[in-house]
């Protein structure tokens, strides 16, 4: 039976790499799929991995009817055997409903990849709807790591290396951005609660206030 599968995890845990691998495996079997993405780090209409892999994709713009797009492609003679959606957290809830309809009415597997919560630990609306509708939810087994070495469970937005907890929910960035720019970092819950990024932890370690004082 076709399924709507939600692959979730933090940033830097290999979601896009797995999406590309699933597409490659099915392509090798002669199947043809449609890849949707939204706001990929490589630019519009791209699905990219931090390993350097990239492929063309359809930009799932706000307001786009994903179900209608696939029906139109198939009625024009295009073959569609499966659907991959990367950055699914950025989709609107109604677009997730459309993906569920793709599974139920067109009988296609839909593999959606996304982050569950934002930098404030709040659910993305698209991810929330996927949790509500998905036939299966898979947590990626490749664990991202906090700077302290613990398993990273939270996404942090940084500006100049400092963690911020206010602002728009969607601001495109990456974990590889220079410290002075808006970027992201994955943290364990403890250090997310303490707003302690790798930059601030390093600065604290070098501060004379925390260095041991030798007895005179």
mmCIF file of C-alpha atoms in Angstrom:
data_model
loop_
_atom_site.group_PDB
_atom_site.id
_atom_site.type_symbol
_atom_site.label_atom_id
_atom_site.label_comp_id
_atom_site.label_asym_id
_atom_site.label_seq_id
_atom_site.Cartn_x
_atom_site.Cartn_y
_atom_site.Cartn_z
ATOM 1 C CA UNK A 1 0.000 0.000 0.000
ATOM 2 C CA UNK A 2 1.255 3.518 -0.765
ATOM 3 C CA UNK A 3 2.336 5.517 2.279
ATOM 4 C CA UNK A 4 2.945 9.057 3.427
ATOM 5 C CA UNK A 5 6.227 8.742 5.334
ATOM 6 C CA UNK A 6 7.708 11.567 7.382
ATOM 7 C CA UNK A 7 11.467 11.372 7.967
ATOM 8 C CA UNK A 8 12.297 13.818 10.742
ATOM 9 C CA UNK A 9 15.386 14.985 12.554
ATOM 10 C CA UNK A 10 17.446 18.033 13.463
ATOM 11 C CA UNK A 11 19.541 19.956 10.999
ATOM 12 C CA UNK A 12 22.760 18.221 9.973
ATOM 13 C CA UNK A 13 21.439 14.671 10.437
ATOM 14 C CA UNK A 14 21.402 13.634 6.775
ATOM 15 C CA UNK A 15 17.774 14.205 5.730
ATOM 16 C CA UNK A 16 18.585 15.584 2.290
ATOM 17 C CA UNK A 17 21.232 12.915 1.730
ATOM 18 C CA UNK A 18 18.656 10.206 2.430
ATOM 19 C CA UNK A 19 16.139 11.919 0.149
ATOM 20 C CA UNK A 20 18.698 11.862 -2.654
ATOM 21 C CA UNK A 21 19.524 8.226 -1.914
ATOM 22 C CA UNK A 22 15.865 7.184 -2.053
ATOM 23 C CA UNK A 23 15.524 8.947 -5.393
ATOM 24 C CA UNK A 24 18.679 7.303 -6.710
ATOM 25 C CA UNK A 25 17.599 3.814 -5.638
ATOM 26 C CA UNK A 26 14.226 4.117 -7.321
ATOM 27 C CA UNK A 27 15.692 5.667 -10.439
ATOM 28 C CA UNK A 28 18.088 2.712 -10.692
ATOM 29 C CA UNK A 29 15.033 0.438 -10.762
ATOM 30 C CA UNK A 30 13.561 2.384 -13.679
ATOM 31 C CA UNK A 31 11.071 4.362 -11.596
ATOM 32 C CA UNK A 32 10.443 8.060 -12.148
ATOM 33 C CA UNK A 33 9.593 10.501 -9.407
ATOM 34 C CA UNK A 34 8.870 14.141 -8.734
ATOM 35 C CA UNK A 35 10.981 15.967 -6.162
ATOM 36 C CA UNK A 36 9.527 18.988 -4.386
ATOM 37 C CA UNK A 37 11.550 21.294 -2.172
ATOM 38 C CA UNK A 38 11.220 24.685 -0.517
ATOM 39 C CA UNK A 39 13.962 27.199 0.300
ATOM 40 C CA UNK A 40 16.887 24.820 -0.193
ATOM 41 C CA UNK A 41 20.326 26.145 0.762
ATOM 42 C CA UNK A 42 21.472 25.720 -2.881
ATOM 43 C CA UNK A 43 18.739 27.980 -4.214
ATOM 44 C CA UNK A 44 15.321 27.734 -5.829
ATOM 45 C CA UNK A 45 14.421 24.438 -7.472
ATOM 46 C CA UNK A 46 17.335 22.492 -5.961
ATOM 47 C CA UNK A 47 17.661 19.595 -3.559
ATOM 48 C CA UNK A 48 21.139 19.595 -2.065
ATOM 49 C CA UNK A 49 23.060 17.721 0.594
ATOM 50 C CA UNK A 50 25.927 19.000 2.713
ATOM 51 C CA UNK A 51 27.980 16.171 1.197
ATOM 52 C CA UNK A 52 27.982 18.155 -2.051
ATOM 53 C CA UNK A 53 25.249 16.212 -3.867
ATOM 54 C CA UNK A 54 22.581 18.222 -5.687
ATOM 55 C CA UNK A 55 19.724 17.556 -8.073
ATOM 56 C CA UNK A 56 16.977 19.517 -9.780
ATOM 57 C CA UNK A 57 13.646 19.804 -7.984
ATOM 58 C CA UNK A 58 10.313 21.574 -8.237
ATOM 59 C CA UNK A 59 10.051 24.581 -5.947
ATOM 60 C CA UNK A 60 6.904 24.115 -3.841
ATOM 61 C CA UNK A 61 6.021 27.788 -3.648
ATOM 62 C CA UNK A 62 3.517 29.140 -1.109
ATOM 63 C CA UNK A 63 -0.011 28.595 -2.410
ATOM 64 C CA UNK A 64 1.036 25.924 -4.913
ATOM 65 C CA UNK A 65 -1.377 22.982 -5.134
ATOM 66 C CA UNK A 66 0.942 19.959 -5.107
ATOM 67 C CA UNK A 67 -1.847 17.508 -5.884
ATOM 68 C CA UNK A 68 -3.037 19.549 -8.874
ATOM 69 C CA UNK A 69 0.543 19.865 -10.135
ATOM 70 C CA UNK A 70 1.017 16.084 -10.136
ATOM 71 C CA UNK A 71 -2.379 15.448 -11.763
ATOM 72 C CA UNK A 72 -1.465 17.951 -14.489
ATOM 73 C CA UNK A 73 1.912 16.301 -15.085
ATOM 74 C CA UNK A 74 0.372 12.838 -15.300
ATOM 75 C CA UNK A 75 -2.440 13.980 -17.617
ATOM 76 C CA UNK A 76 0.220 15.396 -19.939
ATOM 77 C CA UNK A 77 1.770 11.940 -20.173
ATOM 78 C CA UNK A 78 4.541 12.275 -17.592
ATOM 79 C CA UNK A 79 5.213 9.164 -15.572
ATOM 80 C CA UNK A 80 5.202 9.600 -11.807
ATOM 81 C CA UNK A 81 5.917 6.580 -9.614
ATOM 82 C CA UNK A 82 6.707 8.319 -6.311
ATOM 83 C CA UNK A 83 7.098 11.743 -4.727
ATOM 84 C CA UNK A 84 9.931 13.131 -2.569
ATOM 85 C CA UNK A 85 9.487 16.328 -0.557
ATOM 86 C CA UNK A 86 12.471 17.951 1.132
ATOM 87 C CA UNK A 87 12.261 20.846 3.619
ATOM 88 C CA UNK A 88 8.684 19.733 4.242
ATOM 89 C CA UNK A 89 8.524 21.757 7.449
ATOM 90 C CA UNK A 90 8.192 24.895 5.319
ATOM 91 C CA UNK A 91 5.016 23.694 3.575
ATOM 92 C CA UNK A 92 1.614 24.993 4.614
ATOM 93 C CA UNK A 93 -0.711 22.538 6.389
ATOM 94 C CA UNK A 94 -3.021 22.496 3.358
ATOM 95 C CA UNK A 95 -0.088 21.401 1.195
ATOM 96 C CA UNK A 96 0.488 18.481 3.558
ATOM 97 C CA UNK A 97 -3.196 17.608 3.106
ATOM 98 C CA UNK A 98 -2.571 17.606 -0.642
ATOM 99 C CA UNK A 99 0.307 15.158 -0.188
ATOM 100 C CA UNK A 100 -1.985 12.843 1.781
ATOM 101 C CA UNK A 101 -4.448 13.034 -1.104
ATOM 102 C CA UNK A 102 -1.646 12.099 -3.509
ATOM 103 C CA UNK A 103 -1.138 8.907 -1.509
ATOM 104 C CA UNK A 104 -4.846 8.080 -1.185
ATOM 105 C CA UNK A 105 -6.172 9.104 -4.607
ATOM 106 C CA UNK A 106 -3.169 8.727 -6.919
ATOM 107 C CA UNK A 107 -1.755 5.767 -4.975
ATOM 108 C CA UNK A 108 1.805 7.108 -4.935
ATOM 109 C CA UNK A 109 4.338 6.810 -2.139
ATOM 110 C CA UNK A 110 5.256 10.207 -0.702
ATOM 111 C CA UNK A 111 8.516 10.549 1.235
ATOM 112 C CA UNK A 112 8.653 13.822 3.179
ATOM 113 C CA UNK A 113 11.792 15.047 4.945
ATOM 114 C CA UNK A 114 11.885 17.850 7.447
ATOM 115 C CA UNK A 115 12.775 19.402 10.763
ATOM 116 C CA UNK A 116 10.138 18.965 13.433
ATOM 117 C CA UNK A 117 10.689 22.098 15.540
ATOM 118 C CA UNK A 118 12.052 25.569 14.898
ATOM 119 C CA UNK A 119 14.755 27.522 16.734
ATOM 120 C CA UNK A 120 12.248 28.315 19.506
ATOM 121 C CA UNK A 121 11.428 24.588 19.969
ATOM 122 C CA UNK A 122 7.968 25.208 18.482
ATOM 123 C CA UNK A 123 6.485 22.843 15.900
ATOM 124 C CA UNK A 124 6.561 24.013 12.308
ATOM 125 C CA UNK A 125 2.952 23.996 10.998
ATOM 126 C CA UNK A 126 3.952 21.710 8.119
ATOM 127 C CA UNK A 127 5.676 19.260 10.446
ATOM 128 C CA UNK A 128 2.741 19.297 12.850
ATOM 129 C CA UNK A 129 0.368 18.386 10.040
ATOM 130 C CA UNK A 130 2.695 15.615 8.886
ATOM 131 C CA UNK A 131 2.731 14.161 12.395
ATOM 132 C CA UNK A 132 -1.071 14.237 12.343
ATOM 133 C CA UNK A 133 -1.457 12.618 8.911
ATOM 134 C CA UNK A 134 1.588 10.464 8.167
ATOM 135 C CA UNK A 135 1.183 6.715 7.859
ATOM 136 C CA UNK A 136 4.650 6.349 9.303
ATOM 137 C CA UNK A 137 7.139 8.631 11.070
ATOM 138 C CA UNK A 138 10.817 7.746 10.929
ATOM 139 C CA UNK A 139 13.469 9.411 13.071
ATOM 140 C CA UNK A 140 16.753 9.484 11.210
ATOM 141 C CA UNK A 141 19.369 7.233 12.741
ATOM 142 C CA UNK A 142 22.337 9.468 11.906
ATOM 143 C CA UNK A 143 22.583 11.587 15.031
ATOM 144 C CA UNK A 144 23.757 15.168 14.815
ATOM 145 C CA UNK A 145 26.002 16.163 17.703
ATOM 146 C CA UNK A 146 26.060 19.191 19.950
ATOM 147 C CA UNK A 147 29.408 20.943 20.405
ATOM 148 C CA UNK A 148 29.662 19.196 23.800
ATOM 149 C CA UNK A 149 29.491 15.753 22.180
ATOM 150 C CA UNK A 150 25.980 14.905 23.334
ATOM 151 C CA UNK A 151 23.205 14.014 20.891
ATOM 152 C CA UNK A 152 21.793 17.186 19.346
ATOM 153 C CA UNK A 153 18.023 17.439 19.665
ATOM 154 C CA UNK A 154 17.346 21.141 19.084
ATOM 155 C CA UNK A 155 17.973 23.674 16.325
ATOM 156 C CA UNK A 156 19.366 27.053 17.363
ATOM 157 C CA UNK A 157 19.464 30.244 15.312
ATOM 158 C CA UNK A 158 22.582 32.325 15.811
ATOM 159 C CA UNK A 159 23.661 35.863 14.986
ATOM 160 C CA UNK A 160 27.336 36.560 15.458
ATOM 161 C CA UNK A 161 27.627 33.248 17.256
ATOM 162 C CA UNK A 162 25.000 34.262 19.823
ATOM 163 C CA UNK A 163 21.794 32.265 20.058
ATOM 164 C CA UNK A 164 18.587 34.216 19.416
ATOM 165 C CA UNK A 165 15.061 33.176 20.383
ATOM 166 C CA UNK A 166 12.992 35.859 18.653
ATOM 167 C CA UNK A 167 12.259 36.589 15.026
ATOM 168 C CA UNK A 168 10.469 35.164 12.016
ATOM 169 C CA UNK A 169 9.963 31.410 12.110
ATOM 170 C CA UNK A 170 11.458 30.918 8.628
ATOM 171 C CA UNK A 171 14.798 32.549 7.861
ATOM 172 C CA UNK A 172 16.916 30.612 5.393
ATOM 173 C CA UNK A 173 20.371 29.820 6.699
ATOM 174 C CA UNK A 174 22.701 26.906 7.292
ATOM 175 C CA UNK A 175 25.021 25.392 9.852
ATOM 176 C CA UNK A 176 27.993 26.336 7.672
ATOM 177 C CA UNK A 177 27.383 30.098 7.602
ATOM 178 C CA UNK A 178 30.134 32.437 8.915
ATOM 179 C CA UNK A 179 29.608 33.338 12.559
ATOM 180 C CA UNK A 180 28.839 36.988 11.811
ATOM 181 C CA UNK A 181 25.862 36.011 9.628
ATOM 182 C CA UNK A 182 22.496 34.535 10.560
ATOM 183 C CA UNK A 183 23.128 30.829 10.866
ATOM 184 C CA UNK A 184 22.028 27.713 12.666
ATOM 185 C CA UNK A 185 23.594 25.295 15.101
ATOM 186 C CA UNK A 186 22.344 22.007 16.505
ATOM 187 C CA UNK A 187 22.460 21.724 20.300
ATOM 188 C CA UNK A 188 21.500 19.289 23.016
ATOM 189 C CA UNK A 189 18.511 20.351 25.130
ATOM 190 C CA UNK A 190 20.714 21.420 28.032
ATOM 191 C CA UNK A 191 22.750 23.877 26.010
ATOM 192 C CA UNK A 192 19.735 25.077 24.027
ATOM 193 C CA UNK A 193 18.025 25.938 27.327
ATOM 194 C CA UNK A 194 21.172 27.739 28.468
ATOM 195 C CA UNK A 195 21.560 29.428 25.063
ATOM 196 C CA UNK A 196 25.134 28.204 24.967
ATOM 197 C CA UNK A 197 26.473 27.823 21.438
ATOM 198 C CA UNK A 198 29.923 26.579 20.496
ATOM 199 C CA UNK A 199 31.073 30.204 20.058
ATOM 200 C CA UNK A 200 29.842 31.367 23.459
ATOM 201 C CA UNK A 201 31.158 28.227 25.151
ATOM 202 C CA UNK A 202 34.587 28.847 23.616
ATOM 203 C CA UNK A 203 34.494 32.506 24.683
ATOM 204 C CA UNK A 204 33.555 31.452 28.212
ATOM 205 C CA UNK A 205 36.414 28.977 28.361
ATOM 206 C CA UNK A 206 38.856 31.742 27.444
ATOM 207 C CA UNK A 207 37.421 34.280 29.860
ATOM 208 C CA UNK A 208 39.769 35.128 32.756
ATOM 209 C CA UNK A 209 36.704 35.084 35.002
ATOM 210 C CA UNK A 210 36.488 31.334 34.732
ATOM 211 C CA UNK A 211 40.177 30.467 34.715
ATOM 212 C CA UNK A 212 41.601 28.979 37.910
ATOM 213 C CA UNK A 213 43.448 31.456 40.069
ATOM 214 C CA UNK A 214 46.744 30.239 41.485
ATOM 215 C CA UNK A 215 47.266 30.797 45.193
ATOM 216 C CA UNK A 216 49.959 33.382 45.970
#
